[in-house]
Short mmCIF file of C-alpha atoms in Angstrom, two decimals:
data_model
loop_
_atom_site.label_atom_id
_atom_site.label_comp_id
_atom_site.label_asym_id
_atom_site.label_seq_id
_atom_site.Cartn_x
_atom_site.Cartn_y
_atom_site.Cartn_z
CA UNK A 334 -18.78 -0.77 11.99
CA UNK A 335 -19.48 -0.74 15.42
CA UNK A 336 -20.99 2.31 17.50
CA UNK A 337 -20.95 1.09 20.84
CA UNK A 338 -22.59 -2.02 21.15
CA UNK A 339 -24.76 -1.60 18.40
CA UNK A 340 -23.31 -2.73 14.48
CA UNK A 341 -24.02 0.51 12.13
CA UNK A 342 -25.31 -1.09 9.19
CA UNK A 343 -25.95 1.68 6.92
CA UNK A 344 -21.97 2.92 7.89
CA UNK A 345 -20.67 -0.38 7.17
CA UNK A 346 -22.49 -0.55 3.57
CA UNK A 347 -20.68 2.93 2.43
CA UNK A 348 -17.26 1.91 3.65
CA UNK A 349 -17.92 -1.32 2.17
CA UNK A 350 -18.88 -0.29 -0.96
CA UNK A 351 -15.30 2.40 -1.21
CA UNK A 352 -13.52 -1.08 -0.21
CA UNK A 353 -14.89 -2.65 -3.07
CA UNK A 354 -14.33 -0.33 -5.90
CA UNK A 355 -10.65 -0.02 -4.71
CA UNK A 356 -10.28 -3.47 -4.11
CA UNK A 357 -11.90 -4.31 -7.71
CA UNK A 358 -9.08 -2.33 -9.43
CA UNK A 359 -6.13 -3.42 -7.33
CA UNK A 360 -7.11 -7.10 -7.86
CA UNK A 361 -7.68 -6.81 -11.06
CA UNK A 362 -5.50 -4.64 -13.02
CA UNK A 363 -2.63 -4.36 -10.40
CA UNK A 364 -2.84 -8.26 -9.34
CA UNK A 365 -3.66 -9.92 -12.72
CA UNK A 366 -3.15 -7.70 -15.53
CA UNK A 367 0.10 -6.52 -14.30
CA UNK A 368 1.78 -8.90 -11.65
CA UNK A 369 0.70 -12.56 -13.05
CA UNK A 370 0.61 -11.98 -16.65
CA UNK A 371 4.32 -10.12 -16.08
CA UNK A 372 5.72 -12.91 -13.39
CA UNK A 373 4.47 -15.74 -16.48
CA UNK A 374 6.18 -13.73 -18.88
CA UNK A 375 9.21 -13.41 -17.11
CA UNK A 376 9.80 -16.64 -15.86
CA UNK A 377 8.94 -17.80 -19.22
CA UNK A 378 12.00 -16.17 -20.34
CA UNK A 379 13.97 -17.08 -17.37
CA UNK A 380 13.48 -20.66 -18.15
CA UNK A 381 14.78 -20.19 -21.62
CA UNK A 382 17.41 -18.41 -20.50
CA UNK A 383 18.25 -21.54 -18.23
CA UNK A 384 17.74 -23.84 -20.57
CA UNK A 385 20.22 -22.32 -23.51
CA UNK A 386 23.21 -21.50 -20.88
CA UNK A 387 25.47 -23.24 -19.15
CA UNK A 388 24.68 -25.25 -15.43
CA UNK A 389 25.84 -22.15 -13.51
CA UNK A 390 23.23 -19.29 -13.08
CA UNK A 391 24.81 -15.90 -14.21
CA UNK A 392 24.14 -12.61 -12.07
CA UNK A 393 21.40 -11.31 -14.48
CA UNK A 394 19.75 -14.49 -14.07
CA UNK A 395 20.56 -14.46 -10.40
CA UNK A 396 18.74 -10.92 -10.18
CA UNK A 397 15.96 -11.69 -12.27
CA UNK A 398 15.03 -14.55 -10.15
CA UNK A 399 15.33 -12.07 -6.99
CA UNK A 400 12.76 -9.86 -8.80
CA UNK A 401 10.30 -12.84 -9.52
CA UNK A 402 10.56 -13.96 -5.76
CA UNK A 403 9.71 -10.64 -4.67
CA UNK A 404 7.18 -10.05 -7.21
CA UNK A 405 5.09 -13.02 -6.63
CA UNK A 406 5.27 -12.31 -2.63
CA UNK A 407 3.74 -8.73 -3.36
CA UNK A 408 1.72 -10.67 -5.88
CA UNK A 409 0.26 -12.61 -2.54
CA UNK A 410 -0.25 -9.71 -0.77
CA UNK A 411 -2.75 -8.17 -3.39
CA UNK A 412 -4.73 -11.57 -2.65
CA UNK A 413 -4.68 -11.60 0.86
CA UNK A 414 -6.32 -7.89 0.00
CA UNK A 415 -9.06 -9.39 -1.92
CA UNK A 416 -9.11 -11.92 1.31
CA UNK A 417 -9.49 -9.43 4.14
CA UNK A 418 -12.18 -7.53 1.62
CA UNK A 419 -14.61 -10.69 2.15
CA UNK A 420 -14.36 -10.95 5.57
CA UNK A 421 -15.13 -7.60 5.94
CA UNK A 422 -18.04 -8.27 3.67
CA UNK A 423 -19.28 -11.65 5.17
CA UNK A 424 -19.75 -9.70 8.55
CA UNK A 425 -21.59 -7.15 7.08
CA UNK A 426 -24.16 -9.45 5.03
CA UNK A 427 -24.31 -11.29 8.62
CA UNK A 428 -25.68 -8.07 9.88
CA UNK A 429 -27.29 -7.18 6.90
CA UNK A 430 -29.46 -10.75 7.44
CA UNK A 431 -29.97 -10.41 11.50
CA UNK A 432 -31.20 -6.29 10.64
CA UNK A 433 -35.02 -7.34 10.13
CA UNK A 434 -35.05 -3.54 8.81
CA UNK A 435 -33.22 -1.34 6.84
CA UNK A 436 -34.85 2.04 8.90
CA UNK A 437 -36.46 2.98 5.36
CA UNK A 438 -33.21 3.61 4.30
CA UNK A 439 -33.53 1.90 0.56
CA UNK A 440 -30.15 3.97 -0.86
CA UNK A 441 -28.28 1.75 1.74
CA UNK A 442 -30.41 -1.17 0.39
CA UNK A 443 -29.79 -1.20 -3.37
CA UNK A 444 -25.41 0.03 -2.37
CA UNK A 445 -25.17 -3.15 -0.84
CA UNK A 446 -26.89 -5.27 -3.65
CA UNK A 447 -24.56 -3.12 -6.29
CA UNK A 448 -21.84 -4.38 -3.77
CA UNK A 449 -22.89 -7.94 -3.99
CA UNK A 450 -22.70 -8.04 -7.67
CA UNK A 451 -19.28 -6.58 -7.34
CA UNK A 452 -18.09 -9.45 -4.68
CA UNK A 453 -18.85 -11.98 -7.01
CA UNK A 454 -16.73 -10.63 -9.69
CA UNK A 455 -13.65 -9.73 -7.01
CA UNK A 456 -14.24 -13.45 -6.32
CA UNK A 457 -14.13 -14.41 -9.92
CA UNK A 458 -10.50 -12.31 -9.96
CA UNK A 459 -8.93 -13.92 -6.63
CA UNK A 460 -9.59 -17.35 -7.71
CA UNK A 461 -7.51 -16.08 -11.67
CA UNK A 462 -5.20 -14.43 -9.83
CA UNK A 463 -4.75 -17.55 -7.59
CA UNK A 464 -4.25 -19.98 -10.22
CA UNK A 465 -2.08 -17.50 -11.84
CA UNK A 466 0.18 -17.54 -9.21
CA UNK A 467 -0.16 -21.10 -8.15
CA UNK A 468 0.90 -21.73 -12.59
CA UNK A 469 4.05 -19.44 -11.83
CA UNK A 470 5.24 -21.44 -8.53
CA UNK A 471 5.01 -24.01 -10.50
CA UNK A 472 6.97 -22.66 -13.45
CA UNK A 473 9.92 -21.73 -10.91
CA UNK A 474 10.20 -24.93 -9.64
CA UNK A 475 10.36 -26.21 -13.30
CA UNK A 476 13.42 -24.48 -13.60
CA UNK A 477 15.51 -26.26 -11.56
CA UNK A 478 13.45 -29.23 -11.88
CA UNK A 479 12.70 -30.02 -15.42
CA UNK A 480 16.23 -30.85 -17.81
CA UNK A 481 14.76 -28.52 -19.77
CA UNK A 482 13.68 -26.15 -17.41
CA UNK A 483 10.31 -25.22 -18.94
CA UNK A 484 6.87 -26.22 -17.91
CA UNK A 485 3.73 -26.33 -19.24
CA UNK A 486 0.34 -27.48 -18.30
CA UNK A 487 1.52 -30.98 -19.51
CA UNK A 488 4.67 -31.12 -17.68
CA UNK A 489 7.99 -30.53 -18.29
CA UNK A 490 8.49 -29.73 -21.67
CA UNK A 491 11.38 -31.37 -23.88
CA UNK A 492 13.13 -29.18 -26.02
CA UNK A 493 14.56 -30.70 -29.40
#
């Protein structure tokens, strides 16, 4: 954070690391646990649904494809968090490599090396949750795309 003209390194690092933990968690169990594994699962069954019934959509199916929609746009949003987190943390390690000295400050030190070790696995998340979402895009599209209207990582898949 910035004090004038001058980039408060130690600052940064504790507001930083409180972005992280929270971050961590929201990602994690929020974005991937909950939101992806639950969007899969229900467009799973959406796709069954579609592929048992009639060429018409019925309202449930109408509203359950609604809920998907707006479900993998909040989905998004939890990823865009995970994106704003590391560009808050790229311009702190920028002044973290520019600051010659930490002012004998070595608690500020080892936070931000804890923090490190924590962007890598918030990394490790996005890119899961990512794919996640980028497998359930392509799922809905299957729907109206495949005769069948499943998909798997194959390809449409051909019911007997």
């Amino acid at each position: 954070l910035a004090q004038g003209n001058q980039f408060d390194l130690k600052r940064s690092v504790f507001f930083l690391e409180a972005a992280a933990s929270r971050v961590q968690s929201r990602v994690f169990f929020s974005g991937l646990l909950e939101n992806v594994v639950q969007l899969n699962l229900q467009l799973t069954m959406l796709a069954i649904s579609r592929a048992t019934a009639d060429s018409s959509m019925s309202l449930a199916e109408i509203q359950v494809f609604v809920s998907l929609v707006t479900s993998f746009f909040l989905t998004v949003i939890k990823l865009k968090e995970a994106f704003f987190f590391f560009s808050f943390y790229n311009m702190v390690k920028k002044a973290e490599e520019k600051e010659d000295d930490w002012t004998g400050d070595e608690e500020a030190e080892e936070r931000f090396d804890g923090i490190c070790a924590v962007a890598i696995r918030i990394g490790a998340v996005a890119f899961l949750l990512a794919l996640g979402l980028i497998y359930a895009f392509l799922k809905l599209v299957a729907i109206f795309y495949c005769d069948d209207c499943l998909f798997n990582l194959t390809g449409c898949v051909h019911l007997v």
